[in-house]
Short mmCIF file of C-alpha atoms in Angstrom, two decimals:
data_model
loop_
_atom_site.label_atom_id
_atom_site.label_comp_id
_atom_site.label_asym_id
_atom_site.label_seq_id
_atom_site.Cartn_x
_atom_site.Cartn_y
_atom_site.Cartn_z
CA GLN A 22 79.07 108.78 125.10
CA VAL A 23 79.09 105.31 123.70
CA GLN A 24 81.27 102.59 125.27
CA LEU A 25 82.64 99.71 122.96
CA VAL A 26 83.92 96.34 124.05
CA GLU A 27 85.27 93.92 121.60
CA SER A 28 85.67 90.28 121.94
CA GLY A 29 86.15 87.08 120.02
CA GLY A 30 89.80 87.33 119.02
CA GLY A 31 92.26 84.50 119.26
CA LEU A 32 95.00 82.42 117.71
CA VAL A 33 94.14 80.42 114.80
CA GLN A 34 95.68 78.73 111.79
CA ALA A 35 95.47 80.03 108.12
CA GLY A 36 92.24 79.11 106.59
CA ALA A 37 90.22 79.15 109.94
CA SER A 38 87.35 81.49 110.73
CA LEU A 39 86.86 83.83 113.64
CA ARG A 40 83.79 86.13 114.70
CA LEU A 41 84.58 89.12 116.47
CA SER A 42 82.01 90.99 118.50
CA CYS A 43 81.55 94.67 119.65
CA ALA A 44 79.13 95.36 122.30
CA ALA A 45 78.05 98.85 122.65
CA SER A 46 76.45 100.63 125.60
CA GLY A 47 75.68 104.41 126.37
CA ARG A 48 73.79 106.37 123.80
CA THR A 49 71.42 104.96 121.24
CA PHE A 50 73.54 102.50 119.28
CA SER A 51 71.31 102.33 116.25
CA THR A 52 72.02 105.82 115.23
CA TYR A 53 75.90 105.25 114.88
CA ALA A 54 77.58 104.00 111.83
CA MET A 55 80.05 101.13 113.06
CA GLY A 56 83.43 100.21 111.73
CA TRP A 57 86.28 97.78 112.32
CA PHE A 58 89.93 98.89 112.06
CA ARG A 59 93.16 96.87 112.56
CA GLN A 60 96.64 97.73 113.58
CA VAL A 61 99.87 95.87 113.65
CA PRO A 62 103.00 97.11 115.71
CA GLY A 63 104.81 99.94 113.85
CA LYS A 64 102.03 100.52 111.35
CA GLU A 65 99.06 102.88 111.25
CA ARG A 66 95.68 101.74 112.11
CA GLU A 67 93.82 100.73 108.79
CA PHE A 68 90.23 100.56 107.92
CA VAL A 69 88.78 96.99 107.55
CA ALA A 70 84.83 97.48 107.28
CA ARG A 71 82.04 99.71 107.92
CA ILE A 72 78.28 99.44 108.25
CA THR A 73 75.83 102.36 108.24
CA TRP A 74 73.22 102.79 110.99
CA SER A 75 70.00 103.23 108.93
CA ASP A 76 70.22 101.01 105.84
CA GLY A 77 72.91 98.67 106.64
CA ILE A 78 75.26 99.47 103.67
CA THR A 79 78.64 98.02 104.05
CA ALA A 80 82.26 98.74 102.78
CA TYR A 81 85.21 96.79 102.96
CA THR A 82 89.00 97.32 102.35
CA ASP A 83 89.99 95.36 99.22
CA SER A 84 92.30 92.85 101.03
CA VAL A 85 89.25 91.43 102.91
CA LYS A 86 86.39 91.52 100.33
CA GLY A 87 84.90 88.26 99.89
CA ARG A 88 86.34 86.80 103.16
CA PHE A 89 85.02 89.17 105.93
CA THR A 90 81.44 90.29 106.61
CA ILE A 91 80.33 93.01 108.95
CA SER A 92 76.79 92.97 110.32
CA ARG A 93 74.97 94.57 113.11
CA ASP A 94 72.10 93.71 115.63
CA ASN A 95 70.50 96.82 116.82
CA VAL A 96 68.27 95.05 119.29
CA LYS A 97 71.52 93.56 120.78
CA ASN A 98 73.35 96.70 120.22
CA THR A 99 76.26 94.61 118.83
CA VAL A 100 78.21 94.71 115.73
CA TYR A 101 79.99 91.73 114.36
CA LEU A 102 82.93 90.86 111.94
CA GLN A 103 82.84 87.48 110.48
CA MET A 104 86.25 86.48 109.32
CA ASN A 105 86.70 83.41 107.15
CA SER A 106 89.72 82.17 105.22
CA LEU A 107 92.01 83.96 107.54
CA LYS A 108 95.61 84.78 106.43
CA PRO A 109 98.73 85.42 108.30
CA GLU A 110 98.82 88.94 107.00
CA ASP A 111 95.25 89.47 108.90
CA THR A 112 97.29 89.28 112.10
CA ALA A 113 96.49 92.54 114.08
CA VAL A 114 94.67 94.01 116.94
CA TYR A 115 91.31 94.63 115.75
CA TYR A 116 89.30 97.79 117.03
CA CYS A 117 85.68 98.52 116.91
CA ALA A 118 84.57 102.04 116.31
CA ALA A 119 81.44 104.36 116.27
CA ALA A 120 80.68 107.27 114.24
CA ILE A 121 77.88 109.88 114.19
CA GLY A 122 76.78 110.42 110.61
CA ALA A 123 78.23 108.65 107.59
CA PRO A 124 81.82 108.04 107.86
CA GLY A 125 84.19 106.80 105.26
CA VAL A 126 87.46 104.93 105.94
CA ALA A 127 89.33 107.61 107.92
CA ILE A 128 89.95 107.17 111.50
CA THR A 129 89.35 110.73 112.25
CA GLU A 130 85.72 110.26 111.12
CA TYR A 131 85.13 107.92 114.03
CA ASP A 132 84.00 109.29 117.26
CA TYR A 133 84.49 106.39 119.75
CA TRP A 134 86.73 103.40 119.98
CA GLY A 135 87.02 99.98 121.74
CA GLN A 136 90.08 98.70 123.41
CA GLY A 137 90.93 96.17 120.83
CA THR A 138 91.20 92.35 120.54
CA GLN A 139 94.07 90.43 119.30
CA VAL A 140 93.82 88.13 116.32
CA THR A 141 96.76 86.07 115.34
CA VAL A 142 96.82 83.86 112.38
CA THR A 143 99.65 81.25 111.87
CA ALA A 144 100.71 79.77 108.61
#
């Protein structure tokens, strides 16, 4: 079992930055690929970014490329999402997820989920 706790969300204006953190506990964190997803009311949860466990290879959805950066610290058992140049359309609840193996962008490929942290970006 892996427990995930997100933090760092908040209310900001367009153009601002936020850094989300996801602290993991339980089984060996460094063996899991980690991802960030987001969801707005009435819509499906969508993939944002992912980082592999062994070599740190990253992937992003097109809408955040160049603005968001995912990283991980296997000593602190924490994954981060640095979000720059935020836009109102980035407003959502952001979820951290962990996966065994090499997941892609599908929700079903992830095994553990946090409770989410709200990010609100005003125009």
